[in-house]
Structure formats: C-alpha cells, structure tokens
Amino acid sequence: MNITIVKGRLEEQKADLLVVNEFSGVEKTGGATGSVNKALGGLLEKLMKEEQFNGGQRETLLVRTGGVIPGSRVLLVGLGERKDFSLETVREVSAAAYNTAKKLGARRVVSILHGAGAGKLSALLCAKAQTEGVRLAEYEFVKRKKAPEKKTPKVESWTIVSSDAAHVRAGARGVGEGELSAEGTIFARDLVNEPAGQMTPRHLALAAQNIAKVSKGAVRIKVFEAGQIEKMGMGGVAGVGQGSVHPPYFVHLIYKPRGAKKTVAVVGKGITFDSGGLSLKPADYMMTMKCDMAGAAAVLGLFSVLTRVAPKVTVHGIFGACENMPSGNAIRPGDVLKALNGKTMEVLNTDAEGRLTLADSLSYASKLKPDALVDLATLTGACMAALGEEITGVMGNDHKLTGAILQAAAAAGEKMWELPLEKRYKDLIKSEIADVKNIGGKYGGAITAGLFLQEFVDAEIPWVHLDIAGPAFAERPVNAYTRYGGTGAGVTTLIEFLKK
Ligand code: BES
Ligand code: ZN
Ligand code: ZN
C-alpha cells in the first residue's frame, strides 16, 4: 500500500472509499466533511440524523454515493468528544478506517487529514499519526498460514487529501516520519512474532548483522560468541545461556554520525525464549515467552530505521541474546555468577534471568560513558500486576532523563508511568554469599528488579529502565492498530527521544 498526501478536494476524488470525520454532537458538518455533504446534496447530514450517528469514537456511517461524486462510498468516522481529541484519536480512527476499507475490499482509499482542521492539531503530526495508524493496522504476521482460498483485494493506495497547500507541505513530512516509526515498530513486531524455534540467539544476532550490512557502513557492529562472552567476564549472559543447545551471543551496534556530540546507549533484554530454566514456569505462563526478546527487538527496530531518522547523536545498541532453558548444564538455584563489572549475583530463581544478562549489558554500556543510558526489558510480571498490560514501568536515576523519556513516550503515543527506585528496598536484594541476589521479597517486584539493574550502572551515568513486560506482547487486540502478538513497544518512544 502506498501512502501519499496531495492537494485537492475530497468530493472530486475517484476512490472506492472516501474517509471523512465528525466530532460528537455535531449536526452541521463543516470543513472537508461539509464539502462532501454539500456535493451529495445534503445526503450525509440526512443519514446522520436518520441513523442516529452521534460522532462517538468507533461510531461509523457508510454511505453509497450512487455516482453523484466520483468516490463510490463515503465512510464517516466519529472522532468522539472534542475535549478528548488527541493524536492518539487520529491514530485510532485512521486505523479503524483502514480496517473497514480492508473488509469492504476497497482498493483506492482517499482520506481527510484527520485533526488538522476543526481538531486544530499540527498538520505534520496529524499526517504522521494517520500514517502510523494505517501502516500498523495493515500489519499482520501470517507467513505460516495456508494461503486463504478467496483473496479479498488489498488496499492499494491510501491518499490523504487536503485543500490547504501548507497542510500538504507539512503533511508530506509527517507521512515520511510516520512511515519510519511504523517501519521500525513493524521490524520489532516481526522479530517478536517469529517462533522461538526459529528466532534463536544466533538469529537475533544475524538480524543485527544484517542491519549493519545494509547500512553500507553507517552502522557498525561487534558480535561476541559464547567463548568470548565467557573470556570477557560476562558471567550473566554466559550463565543464563549455558542451559540451552543454542549458545548465547552478545551484540553491540554503533551508529556514529559526523559531528555527533552526545552519546546514547540503548540496551535490550534478549531472551529468545524464557522457560524459566530449572525454576520452570507453569505451562500457561510459558505460552507467550517467545516475547522475552522484545527489548532487543526494540533496539533492532530502532536501528533498522536509524540512518534515515538520522539523529545527530551517537547511538550504541546493545543486547545479550540467550535462551533460558532447563538442562543438565543449566544454572541452578544457588549458583553465583560474576558480571562484567565484577559484582557477583546469587541466582536464587533461574526465572529471574533477564536481570542477570542485563547486568552484563549495562556494565558494558557503562564503559562507553554515554550521556544517557536507556534499557528496555520484558522484565517482571510484577510490573504487569502494578500497571496492567498497556503501561510501561519507568525507573531511573536522573529526573531530567526520566522526564525526557516520559515526554518522548507521550509524543509517541506510548503509555508509560514512573515507579520509584526506593533505596530502602535495596535490603531485599542483599545476598548472604554474593553482592546481590536475583530475587526480592514478595512485593514490589518491578522495583527490586530495577534496583538490581542499578547495581550495574555507574552512578554518574543518567540511566532509565523501561519494564515493557505488559505492552510488548498483546494477548488480545489492544486497539485498532495493535492486534494479537508482538507490538513493537518502545521503538517509537526511542525515535522521539533521539530526535529531541
Ligand atoms: N520474562 C519474565 C517476565 C515477564 C512476565 C515478561 C510476563 C512478560 C510477561 C521474567 O524473566 C520473569 O520470569 N520474571 C519473574 C521474576 C521472579 C522470578 C523474581 C516474574 O516476574 O515472575
Ligand atoms: Zn524469567
Ligand atoms: Zn524473562
């Protein structure tokens, strides 16, 4: 599907579907919607009344034009209450319109630029949000499904039309930006959705290598194999990886544009499958655990578009890739591992494996002395208990950085909420025989996990930890553009953060 924005009038466009909108409680249509209504001799407003269309979000009205205008059908989508209107509404209604267009078998869709008229939002951001909504709604992971017998036609083109030349100019940039954030997100979704039998640590490392390869030198890469990981002293990655027949890898991607003054390191949790290890998970909890590399996938999603986003900062992408398996060679409860920074970790539960590998990744990243260090990890069920399935838990050692991440998340339309790194809870991860133990008490598991990670970050480096255990994988549809499976959580926030 091609997404473009052009100057013109909706009522003059040839299309299988024209998408227009209206706020809640409006009886007299205005703007582009009003023009379409006028061209239809008032049919739209008449049907709104007859069908009791109220403009609520998710309300739609489908109208056949009967050849009065070149577009054969009009889809009126509700924007909800004006006071609740935001770019997220634009993303949602655009995605919902795409889903309807697909169901109808519409090949050529022409849409209003939702939000830039009566919505009063910036045309650039509206075009970006519409592009994201449509692209992400288009996404599906069906490569292992038998080809459907009856193929419904694909939506071939999505044209945003505005009569305002300035909106079209700004909108064109917005479409470009939306394409990039959606592409990075989809890259991450694909990696997460791939079954763990295919997406082994080696495959995750290969995905990174491929990004470097196609970048033609703009992204460099270092890949460390099991032997080197051990030799370098990365006992966390080596330990967690030792139970699997698929050996671990450690990956370091480097994007260093000319003239870059600041450096950002982005670390991801890359457990390609989390069985729990010898502290084996119950069957129900294991079903979605191919998603446990979603942090690394977000790093790779970012790097897949980074040279085109082209921020003027150096970016390091870092992850350890391991499969957490029980076996005769697996780490045992009670084992002690030594991380890259020399600190020892008592493994009391082999299912708290993410923090063991992140200990090495964060130590490694600290050595690069970045101006900001961000990690993303599907780290704790406790974070899901605290914030639910849709909200990322944010913890950090620097208010400015945490604020910047929360701001970027808001701009990206990703839901995040800060949790405190309460110092007094450090007692809960004190070990009798090592520097730290990998489990806390009964309560506050997201925070004790965050405190554990903090042990491996140099105190003077601004650091923020994103626990994406909830949002990384959708066990049921979340909204019109996030269906079952990997969501690509974090990618858009990272892009927004680096742009600023
Ligand atoms: N990968 C899991 C956390 C997780 C749970 C991610 C649900 C996504 C969805 C992590 O490795 C884990 O098992 N954490 C344990 C820690 C506990 C043993 C201290 C947990 O949260 O139960
Ligand atoms: Zn685990
Ligand atoms: Zn895990």
Short mmCIF file of C-alpha atoms and ligand atoms in Angstrom, two decimals:
data_model
loop_
_atom_site.label_atom_id
_atom_site.label_comp_id
_atom_site.label_asym_id
_atom_site.label_seq_id
_atom_site.Cartn_x
_atom_site.Cartn_y
_atom_site.Cartn_z
CA MET A 1 0.00 0.00 0.00
CA ASN A 2 1.18 3.42 -0.97
CA ILE A 3 0.51 6.32 1.41
CA THR A 4 0.64 9.84 -0.05
CA ILE A 5 -0.72 13.29 0.64
CA VAL A 6 -1.93 15.60 -2.13
CA LYS A 7 -3.68 18.92 -2.51
CA GLY A 8 -7.26 18.65 -3.65
CA ARG A 9 -10.88 18.28 -2.69
CA LEU A 10 -12.29 15.00 -1.43
CA GLU A 11 -15.56 15.32 -3.34
CA GLU A 12 -13.60 15.40 -6.61
CA GLN A 13 -11.51 12.28 -5.93
CA LYS A 14 -12.05 8.97 -7.65
CA ALA A 15 -11.98 6.36 -4.91
CA ASP A 16 -13.55 3.17 -3.62
CA LEU A 17 -13.83 4.81 -0.26
CA LEU A 18 -13.71 8.41 0.91
CA VAL A 19 -12.99 8.79 4.62
CA VAL A 20 -14.38 11.85 6.41
CA ASN A 21 -14.96 12.60 10.08
CA GLU A 22 -17.05 14.46 12.60
CA PHE A 23 -16.89 15.28 16.29
CA SER A 24 -19.51 14.18 18.80
CA GLY A 25 -22.76 16.08 18.86
CA VAL A 26 -22.26 17.96 15.57
CA GLU A 27 -25.28 18.12 13.27
CA LYS A 28 -23.97 20.66 10.74
CA THR A 29 -20.88 19.25 9.03
CA GLY A 30 -18.01 21.60 8.21
CA GLY A 31 -14.62 21.59 6.51
CA ALA A 32 -13.92 18.78 4.06
CA THR A 33 -16.74 16.70 5.55
CA GLY A 34 -19.10 19.61 4.89
CA SER A 35 -17.92 19.88 1.29
CA VAL A 36 -18.61 16.19 0.71
CA ASN A 37 -22.05 16.58 2.29
CA LYS A 38 -22.76 19.54 0.03
CA ALA A 39 -21.62 17.68 -3.09
CA LEU A 40 -24.00 14.88 -2.09
CA GLY A 41 -26.87 17.34 -1.79
CA GLY A 42 -27.01 17.06 1.99
CA LEU A 43 -27.29 13.25 2.00
CA LEU A 44 -24.61 12.84 4.65
CA GLU A 45 -26.33 15.05 7.21
CA LYS A 46 -29.69 13.48 6.40
CA LEU A 47 -28.34 9.98 7.05
CA MET A 48 -26.51 11.12 10.18
CA LYS A 49 -29.87 12.09 11.59
CA GLU A 50 -31.72 9.01 10.34
CA GLU A 51 -29.07 6.56 11.54
CA GLN A 52 -28.59 8.49 14.79
CA PHE A 53 -24.88 8.92 14.09
CA ASN A 54 -23.52 10.75 17.09
CA GLY A 55 -19.83 11.12 16.25
CA GLY A 56 -18.67 8.94 19.12
CA GLN A 57 -15.25 7.38 18.66
CA ARG A 58 -15.71 3.98 16.98
CA GLU A 59 -19.06 5.10 15.50
CA THR A 60 -19.08 4.89 11.71
CA LEU A 61 -21.54 5.53 8.93
CA LEU A 62 -21.13 4.07 5.46
CA VAL A 63 -22.85 5.87 2.58
CA ARG A 64 -23.11 4.85 -1.08
CA THR A 65 -22.86 7.91 -3.27
CA GLY A 66 -24.68 6.42 -6.26
CA GLY A 67 -22.37 8.16 -8.71
CA VAL A 68 -23.22 11.71 -7.60
CA ILE A 69 -19.49 12.24 -6.91
CA PRO A 70 -16.54 10.24 -8.31
CA GLY A 71 -15.94 8.44 -4.98
CA SER A 72 -18.29 5.44 -4.77
CA ARG A 73 -18.61 5.24 -0.97
CA VAL A 74 -18.14 7.59 1.94
CA LEU A 75 -17.12 6.39 5.39
CA LEU A 76 -17.92 8.88 8.12
CA VAL A 77 -15.95 8.14 11.28
CA GLY A 78 -16.68 9.61 14.68
CA LEU A 79 -13.88 11.47 16.47
CA GLY A 80 -15.54 11.45 19.89
CA GLU A 81 -15.63 14.43 22.20
CA ARG A 82 -13.68 17.48 21.10
CA LYS A 83 -12.12 17.85 24.56
CA ASP A 84 -10.72 14.30 24.49
CA PHE A 85 -9.33 14.67 20.97
CA SER A 86 -5.62 13.95 20.51
CA LEU A 87 -3.13 12.48 18.07
CA GLU A 88 -3.99 9.11 19.58
CA THR A 89 -7.56 9.62 18.34
CA VAL A 90 -6.13 10.29 14.87
CA ARG A 91 -4.09 7.08 15.03
CA GLU A 92 -7.11 5.08 16.19
CA VAL A 93 -9.70 6.39 13.74
CA SER A 94 -7.25 6.12 10.83
CA ALA A 95 -6.56 2.51 11.77
CA ALA A 96 -10.28 1.78 12.18
CA ALA A 97 -10.94 3.32 8.75
CA TYR A 98 -8.22 1.12 7.26
CA ASN A 99 -9.78 -1.97 8.86
CA THR A 100 -13.18 -1.06 7.38
CA ALA A 101 -11.64 -0.35 3.96
CA LYS A 102 -9.99 -3.75 4.01
CA LYS A 103 -13.23 -5.50 4.97
CA LEU A 104 -15.04 -3.69 2.13
CA GLY A 105 -12.36 -4.67 -0.37
CA ALA A 106 -11.65 -1.03 -1.22
CA ARG A 107 -8.51 -0.71 -3.34
CA ARG A 108 -8.21 3.04 -3.52
CA VAL A 109 -8.92 4.98 -0.35
CA VAL A 110 -8.92 8.76 -0.05
CA SER A 111 -8.97 10.25 3.42
CA ILE A 112 -9.37 13.60 5.04
CA LEU A 113 -6.34 14.78 7.08
CA HIS A 114 -7.94 13.98 10.46
CA GLY A 115 -7.22 16.55 13.14
CA ALA A 116 -5.71 19.39 11.15
CA GLY A 117 -8.98 21.22 10.56
CA ALA A 118 -11.51 21.58 13.38
CA GLY A 119 -9.19 19.45 15.54
CA LYS A 120 -6.59 22.26 15.39
CA LEU A 121 -3.56 19.96 15.66
CA SER A 122 -0.38 20.39 13.61
CA ALA A 123 -0.76 19.08 10.06
CA LEU A 124 2.65 17.39 10.27
CA LEU A 125 1.76 15.46 13.41
CA CYS A 126 -1.71 14.58 12.10
CA ALA A 127 -0.28 13.16 8.89
CA LYS A 128 2.33 11.28 10.93
CA ALA A 129 -0.30 9.80 13.25
CA GLN A 130 -2.57 8.83 10.35
CA THR A 131 0.33 7.13 8.58
CA GLU A 132 1.26 5.23 11.75
CA GLY A 133 -2.33 4.14 12.36
CA VAL A 134 -2.84 2.91 8.81
CA ARG A 135 0.54 1.18 8.49
CA LEU A 136 0.32 -0.57 11.85
CA ALA A 137 -3.29 -1.62 11.16
CA GLU A 138 -2.11 -3.11 7.87
CA TYR A 139 0.44 -5.26 9.68
CA GLU A 140 -0.21 -8.96 10.08
CA PHE A 141 2.01 -11.92 10.81
CA VAL A 142 0.57 -14.68 8.65
CA LYS A 143 3.52 -16.15 6.83
CA ARG A 144 2.87 -19.58 8.31
CA LYS A 145 -0.82 -19.63 7.39
CA LYS A 146 -2.00 -21.60 4.39
CA ALA A 147 -2.87 -19.06 1.68
CA PRO A 148 -6.54 -18.09 2.05
CA GLU A 149 -8.76 -19.61 -0.67
CA LYS A 150 -10.62 -16.42 -1.52
CA LYS A 151 -8.32 -13.45 -1.57
CA THR A 152 -10.01 -10.15 -0.79
CA PRO A 153 -8.38 -7.32 -2.72
CA LYS A 154 -5.71 -5.41 -0.86
CA VAL A 155 -5.94 -1.71 -0.11
CA GLU A 156 -3.53 -0.49 -2.78
CA SER A 157 -3.37 3.21 -2.14
CA TRP A 158 -4.14 5.49 0.77
CA THR A 159 -4.25 9.12 -0.28
CA ILE A 160 -4.63 11.89 2.24
CA VAL A 161 -6.25 14.93 0.64
CA SER A 162 -6.25 18.48 1.90
CA SER A 163 -7.24 21.71 0.18
CA ASP A 164 -4.69 23.63 2.26
CA ALA A 165 -1.31 23.82 0.49
CA ALA A 166 0.59 24.47 3.74
CA HIS A 167 -1.03 21.42 5.33
CA VAL A 168 0.01 19.32 2.35
CA ARG A 169 3.61 20.50 2.59
CA ALA A 170 3.86 19.84 6.34
CA GLY A 171 1.82 16.68 5.94
CA ALA A 172 4.27 15.24 3.44
CA ARG A 173 6.99 15.41 6.09
CA GLY A 174 4.60 13.87 8.58
CA VAL A 175 3.87 10.95 6.26
CA GLY A 176 7.62 10.37 5.95
CA GLU A 177 8.15 10.42 9.70
CA GLY A 178 5.15 8.16 10.28
CA GLU A 179 6.47 5.67 7.73
CA LEU A 180 9.78 5.47 9.60
CA SER A 181 8.33 4.96 13.07
CA ALA A 182 5.88 2.37 11.73
CA GLU A 183 8.65 0.57 9.84
CA GLY A 184 10.83 0.36 12.96
CA THR A 185 7.87 -0.85 15.00
CA ILE A 186 6.97 -3.48 12.42
CA PHE A 187 10.59 -4.63 12.30
CA ALA A 188 10.41 -5.28 16.05
CA ARG A 189 6.97 -6.95 15.75
CA ASP A 190 8.31 -9.39 13.17
CA LEU A 191 11.23 -10.40 15.38
CA VAL A 192 8.97 -10.94 18.40
CA ASN A 193 6.31 -12.85 16.45
CA GLU A 194 8.82 -15.28 14.96
CA PRO A 195 8.58 -18.53 16.94
CA ALA A 196 11.47 -19.07 19.35
CA GLY A 197 12.41 -22.25 17.48
CA GLN A 198 13.45 -20.02 14.60
CA MET A 199 14.37 -16.85 16.50
CA THR A 200 17.32 -18.36 18.36
CA PRO A 201 20.12 -16.22 19.84
CA ARG A 202 22.08 -16.75 16.65
CA HIS A 203 19.17 -15.49 14.58
CA LEU A 204 18.78 -12.41 16.72
CA ALA A 205 22.48 -11.69 16.23
CA LEU A 206 22.11 -12.31 12.49
CA ALA A 207 19.23 -9.82 12.34
CA ALA A 208 21.58 -7.24 13.86
CA GLN A 209 24.35 -8.16 11.45
CA ASN A 210 22.00 -7.69 8.56
CA ILE A 211 21.11 -4.18 9.71
CA ALA A 212 24.80 -3.30 9.75
CA LYS A 213 25.27 -4.90 6.34
CA VAL A 214 22.51 -2.99 4.57
CA SER A 215 23.58 0.30 6.21
CA LYS A 216 26.67 0.46 3.98
CA GLY A 217 28.99 1.42 6.80
CA ALA A 218 26.66 3.82 8.62
CA VAL A 219 26.05 1.20 11.32
CA ARG A 220 28.99 -0.83 12.61
CA ILE A 221 28.64 -4.00 14.63
CA LYS A 222 30.57 -6.22 17.05
CA VAL A 223 29.25 -9.70 17.72
CA PHE A 224 30.75 -11.79 20.52
CA GLU A 225 30.31 -15.56 20.63
CA ALA A 226 29.98 -17.80 23.70
CA GLY A 227 33.73 -18.30 24.17
CA GLN A 228 34.44 -14.56 24.01
CA ILE A 229 31.50 -13.77 26.27
CA GLU A 230 32.99 -16.00 28.94
CA LYS A 231 36.52 -14.69 28.44
CA MET A 232 35.39 -11.08 28.70
CA GLY A 233 33.81 -11.86 32.05
CA MET A 234 30.15 -11.62 31.14
CA GLY A 235 29.05 -14.29 33.58
CA GLY A 236 25.39 -13.31 33.43
CA VAL A 237 24.98 -13.87 29.71
CA ALA A 238 27.20 -16.94 29.78
CA GLY A 239 25.34 -18.39 32.78
CA VAL A 240 21.82 -17.86 31.50
CA GLY A 241 22.82 -19.14 28.07
CA GLN A 242 24.58 -22.29 29.27
CA GLY A 243 21.46 -24.45 29.65
CA SER A 244 20.46 -24.20 26.02
CA VAL A 245 21.76 -26.07 22.98
CA HIS A 246 21.61 -22.68 21.25
CA PRO A 247 24.66 -20.76 22.51
CA PRO A 248 24.43 -17.12 23.57
CA TYR A 249 25.59 -14.09 21.59
CA PHE A 250 26.42 -10.56 22.64
CA VAL A 251 25.74 -7.76 20.17
CA HIS A 252 26.97 -4.17 20.02
CA LEU A 253 25.70 -1.91 17.21
CA ILE A 254 27.24 1.53 16.67
CA TYR A 255 25.76 4.48 14.82
CA LYS A 256 28.12 7.44 14.86
CA PRO A 257 27.16 10.31 12.55
CA ARG A 258 29.66 13.03 11.71
CA GLY A 259 29.62 15.92 14.17
CA ALA A 260 27.78 13.99 16.90
CA LYS A 261 28.42 15.50 20.31
CA LYS A 262 26.26 13.36 22.61
CA THR A 263 26.16 9.63 23.06
CA VAL A 264 23.16 7.47 23.90
CA ALA A 265 23.32 3.76 24.71
CA VAL A 266 20.21 1.64 24.26
CA VAL A 267 20.19 -1.78 25.89
CA GLY A 268 17.61 -4.53 25.36
CA LYS A 269 16.73 -7.78 27.09
CA GLY A 270 17.20 -10.52 24.52
CA ILE A 271 15.89 -13.79 25.96
CA THR A 272 14.71 -15.59 22.83
CA PHE A 273 12.68 -17.98 24.98
CA ASP A 274 12.10 -17.89 28.72
CA SER A 275 11.10 -21.31 30.01
CA GLY A 276 12.15 -20.18 33.47
CA GLY A 277 15.10 -22.57 33.42
CA LEU A 278 15.24 -25.06 36.32
CA SER A 279 12.82 -22.73 38.16
CA LEU A 280 10.48 -23.83 35.37
CA LYS A 281 7.45 -21.72 34.52
CA PRO A 282 3.96 -23.26 34.60
CA ALA A 283 2.66 -24.06 31.09
CA ASP A 284 0.26 -21.10 30.98
CA TYR A 285 2.99 -18.60 31.73
CA MET A 286 5.31 -20.04 29.11
CA MET A 287 2.96 -19.69 26.15
CA THR A 288 3.96 -16.15 25.23
CA MET A 289 7.61 -16.32 26.31
CA LYS A 290 8.97 -16.00 22.79
CA CYS A 291 8.28 -12.33 23.51
CA ASP A 292 11.09 -12.15 26.07
CA MET A 293 13.47 -10.65 23.50
CA ALA A 294 11.14 -7.70 22.85
CA GLY A 295 13.64 -5.27 24.42
CA ALA A 296 16.36 -6.37 21.99
CA ALA A 297 13.76 -6.28 19.21
CA ALA A 298 13.02 -2.64 20.07
CA VAL A 299 16.74 -1.86 19.83
CA LEU A 300 16.87 -3.55 16.43
CA GLY A 301 13.65 -1.86 15.32
CA LEU A 302 15.27 1.46 16.13
CA PHE A 303 18.49 0.60 14.33
CA SER A 304 16.59 -0.64 11.27
CA VAL A 305 15.50 2.96 10.57
CA LEU A 306 18.17 4.90 12.45
CA THR A 307 20.21 6.08 9.46
CA ARG A 308 17.02 7.55 7.97
CA VAL A 309 15.82 9.10 11.22
CA ALA A 310 19.39 10.44 11.28
CA PRO A 311 19.60 11.97 14.77
CA LYS A 312 22.79 13.94 15.39
CA VAL A 313 23.88 11.74 18.29
CA THR A 314 25.99 8.65 18.57
CA VAL A 315 23.83 5.64 19.38
CA HIS A 316 25.03 2.32 20.78
CA GLY A 317 22.64 -0.62 20.60
CA ILE A 318 23.49 -3.44 22.99
CA PHE A 319 21.98 -6.77 23.91
CA GLY A 320 22.86 -10.23 25.10
CA ALA A 321 20.90 -12.93 23.33
CA CYS A 322 20.22 -16.12 25.29
CA GLU A 323 17.70 -18.90 25.52
CA ASN A 324 16.70 -19.67 29.12
CA MET A 325 16.34 -23.46 29.26
CA PRO A 326 16.48 -26.19 31.89
CA SER A 327 19.04 -28.89 31.19
CA GLY A 328 21.83 -30.91 32.72
CA ASN A 329 24.07 -27.94 32.06
CA ALA A 330 21.69 -25.20 33.21
CA ILE A 331 22.44 -22.80 36.07
CA ARG A 332 20.97 -23.94 39.38
CA PRO A 333 19.25 -22.04 42.15
CA GLY A 334 22.10 -21.19 44.50
CA ASP A 335 24.72 -20.71 41.80
CA VAL A 336 26.74 -17.50 41.84
CA LEU A 337 27.60 -15.63 38.63
CA LYS A 338 30.06 -12.77 38.20
CA ALA A 339 29.01 -9.88 35.96
CA LEU A 340 31.25 -7.80 33.71
CA ASN A 341 31.67 -5.07 36.36
CA GLY A 342 32.96 -7.65 38.85
CA LYS A 343 29.86 -7.82 41.04
CA THR A 344 28.62 -11.27 41.98
CA MET A 345 24.99 -12.36 41.68
CA GLU A 346 23.39 -15.19 43.60
CA VAL A 347 20.84 -16.94 41.41
CA LEU A 348 18.01 -17.98 43.70
CA ASN A 349 15.45 -18.21 40.93
CA THR A 350 16.59 -19.08 37.42
CA ASP A 351 13.41 -17.44 36.08
CA ALA A 352 14.74 -14.02 37.12
CA GLU A 353 17.21 -14.39 34.26
CA GLY A 354 16.70 -11.11 32.43
CA ARG A 355 18.44 -9.06 35.12
CA LEU A 356 21.41 -11.47 35.05
CA THR A 357 22.00 -10.83 31.35
CA LEU A 358 21.20 -7.11 31.67
CA ALA A 359 23.84 -6.86 34.41
CA ASP A 360 26.47 -7.55 31.75
CA SER A 361 24.83 -5.40 29.08
CA LEU A 362 24.52 -2.42 31.45
CA SER A 363 28.11 -2.84 32.67
CA TYR A 364 29.27 -2.99 29.06
CA ALA A 365 27.23 0.11 28.19
CA SER A 366 28.56 1.98 31.24
CA LYS A 367 32.10 1.54 29.99
CA LEU A 368 31.15 3.55 26.89
CA LYS A 369 30.43 6.53 29.18
CA PRO A 370 27.19 7.52 27.43
CA ASP A 371 25.39 10.78 28.22
CA ALA A 372 22.23 8.72 28.57
CA LEU A 373 21.61 5.02 29.03
CA VAL A 374 18.19 3.53 28.30
CA ASP A 375 17.25 -0.11 28.75
CA LEU A 376 14.10 -1.90 27.61
CA ALA A 377 13.17 -5.24 29.10
CA THR A 378 10.21 -7.58 29.47
CA LEU A 379 11.49 -7.88 32.99
CA THR A 380 8.78 -8.63 35.55
CA GLY A 381 5.29 -10.00 35.91
CA ALA A 382 5.16 -7.69 38.93
CA CYS A 383 5.22 -4.65 36.64
CA MET A 384 2.16 -6.07 34.88
CA ALA A 385 0.47 -6.56 38.24
CA ALA A 386 1.20 -2.91 39.05
CA LEU A 387 0.43 -1.20 35.76
CA GLY A 388 -1.51 -3.72 33.67
CA GLU A 389 -0.91 -4.85 30.12
CA GLU A 390 -0.72 -1.49 28.39
CA ILE A 391 1.61 0.60 30.51
CA THR A 392 5.40 0.53 30.66
CA GLY A 393 7.04 0.94 34.07
CA VAL A 394 9.76 3.60 34.10
CA MET A 395 12.56 3.75 36.68
CA GLY A 396 15.68 5.87 36.62
CA ASN A 397 18.46 7.63 38.49
CA ASP A 398 18.12 11.01 36.79
CA HIS A 399 14.99 13.15 36.83
CA LYS A 400 15.88 15.00 33.66
CA LEU A 401 16.38 11.83 31.65
CA THR A 402 13.29 10.15 33.09
CA GLY A 403 11.29 13.26 32.23
CA ALA A 404 12.66 13.31 28.70
CA ILE A 405 11.69 9.66 28.20
CA LEU A 406 8.18 10.23 29.57
CA GLN A 407 7.84 13.21 27.25
CA ALA A 408 9.03 11.21 24.26
CA ALA A 409 6.57 8.45 25.16
CA ALA A 410 3.72 10.95 25.30
CA ALA A 411 4.70 12.30 21.88
CA ALA A 412 4.91 8.75 20.56
CA GLY A 413 1.51 7.76 21.96
CA GLU A 414 3.02 5.08 24.21
CA LYS A 415 1.74 4.80 27.77
CA MET A 416 4.43 4.92 30.45
CA TRP A 417 4.40 5.60 34.18
CA GLU A 418 7.22 6.17 36.64
CA LEU A 419 7.82 3.86 39.58
CA PRO A 420 10.19 4.85 42.40
CA LEU A 421 13.60 3.24 42.86
CA GLU A 422 13.11 3.19 46.64
CA LYS A 423 16.54 2.92 48.25
CA ARG A 424 15.21 1.19 51.36
CA TYR A 425 14.15 -1.78 49.22
CA LYS A 426 17.79 -2.45 48.41
CA ASP A 427 17.84 -4.60 51.56
CA LEU A 428 15.53 -7.01 49.75
CA ILE A 429 18.19 -7.94 47.19
CA LYS A 430 21.05 -8.33 49.67
CA SER A 431 22.63 -11.76 49.45
CA GLU A 432 24.25 -13.80 52.23
CA ILE A 433 27.04 -15.01 49.99
CA ALA A 434 27.26 -12.64 46.98
CA ASP A 435 26.98 -8.91 46.24
CA VAL A 436 23.31 -9.20 45.24
CA LYS A 437 20.67 -11.88 44.83
CA ASN A 438 18.38 -12.03 41.82
CA ILE A 439 15.05 -12.04 43.65
CA GLY A 440 13.47 -9.59 46.08
CA GLY A 441 10.64 -10.11 48.53
CA LYS A 442 7.02 -10.93 47.92
CA TYR A 443 6.07 -7.37 46.95
CA GLY A 444 7.39 -4.59 44.74
CA GLY A 445 8.99 -6.96 42.24
CA ALA A 446 9.26 -4.39 39.46
CA ILE A 447 11.15 -2.05 41.77
CA THR A 448 13.53 -4.64 43.25
CA ALA A 449 14.32 -5.72 39.68
CA GLY A 450 15.07 -2.06 38.84
CA LEU A 451 17.27 -1.75 41.93
CA PHE A 452 19.14 -4.89 40.87
CA LEU A 453 19.86 -3.35 37.46
CA GLN A 454 21.04 -0.14 39.10
CA GLU A 455 23.91 -2.11 40.68
CA PHE A 456 25.41 -2.44 37.21
CA VAL A 457 25.13 1.16 36.05
CA ASP A 458 27.83 3.66 37.03
CA ALA A 459 26.15 6.15 39.37
CA GLU A 460 27.24 9.17 37.33
CA ILE A 461 25.59 7.93 34.13
CA PRO A 462 21.99 9.09 33.64
CA TRP A 463 20.05 5.87 33.24
CA VAL A 464 16.43 4.90 32.72
CA HIS A 465 14.91 1.44 32.77
CA LEU A 466 11.71 0.61 30.87
CA ASP A 467 9.89 -2.52 32.02
CA ILE A 468 7.84 -3.40 28.93
CA ALA A 469 6.59 -6.80 30.18
CA GLY A 470 2.97 -5.65 29.73
CA PRO A 471 2.91 -3.71 26.46
CA ALA A 472 5.44 -5.80 24.49
CA PHE A 473 3.00 -8.55 23.59
CA ALA A 474 -0.74 -8.27 23.03
CA GLU A 475 -2.57 -11.40 24.12
CA ARG A 476 -5.74 -9.87 22.64
CA PRO A 477 -6.37 -6.85 20.41
CA VAL A 478 -5.45 -3.64 22.24
CA ASN A 479 -6.74 -1.12 19.71
CA ALA A 480 -7.46 -0.72 16.00
CA TYR A 481 -3.75 -0.85 15.12
CA THR A 482 -2.46 -3.35 17.70
CA ARG A 483 -3.79 -6.83 17.22
CA TYR A 484 -2.60 -10.14 18.72
CA GLY A 485 1.16 -10.59 19.01
CA GLY A 486 4.29 -8.51 19.29
CA THR A 487 3.53 -4.80 19.41
CA GLY A 488 6.91 -3.18 18.79
CA ALA A 489 6.65 -1.41 22.16
CA GLY A 490 9.31 1.20 22.78
CA VAL A 491 10.51 1.79 19.23
CA THR A 492 8.56 5.00 18.62
CA THR A 493 9.50 6.39 22.02
CA LEU A 494 13.18 5.76 21.30
CA ILE A 495 12.90 7.53 17.95
CA GLU A 496 11.16 10.54 19.52
CA PHE A 497 13.73 10.65 22.32
CA LEU A 498 16.68 10.62 19.91
CA LYS A 499 15.09 13.27 17.68
CA LYS A 500 14.99 15.64 20.67
N1 BES B 1 10.26 -12.75 31.28
C1 BES B 1 9.73 -12.76 32.61
C2 BES B 1 8.82 -11.57 32.89
C3 BES B 1 7.57 -11.49 32.06
C4 BES B 1 6.36 -11.99 32.56
C5 BES B 1 7.57 -10.90 30.83
C6 BES B 1 5.21 -11.89 31.80
C7 BES B 1 6.43 -10.80 30.05
C8 BES B 1 5.25 -11.28 30.55
C9 BES B 1 10.88 -12.71 33.63
O1 BES B 1 12.07 -13.31 33.23
C10 BES B 1 10.42 -13.45 34.84
O2 BES B 1 10.16 -14.60 34.73
N2 BES B 1 10.33 -12.73 35.95
C11 BES B 1 9.91 -13.30 37.18
C12 BES B 1 10.84 -12.81 38.26
C13 BES B 1 10.69 -13.51 39.57
C14 BES B 1 11.12 -14.94 39.46
C15 BES B 1 11.52 -12.78 40.60
C16 BES B 1 8.49 -12.84 37.43
O3 BES B 1 8.15 -11.70 37.10
O4 BES B 1 7.70 -13.65 37.93
ZN ZN B 2 12.12 -15.39 33.58
ZN ZN B 3 12.40 -13.33 31.16
#
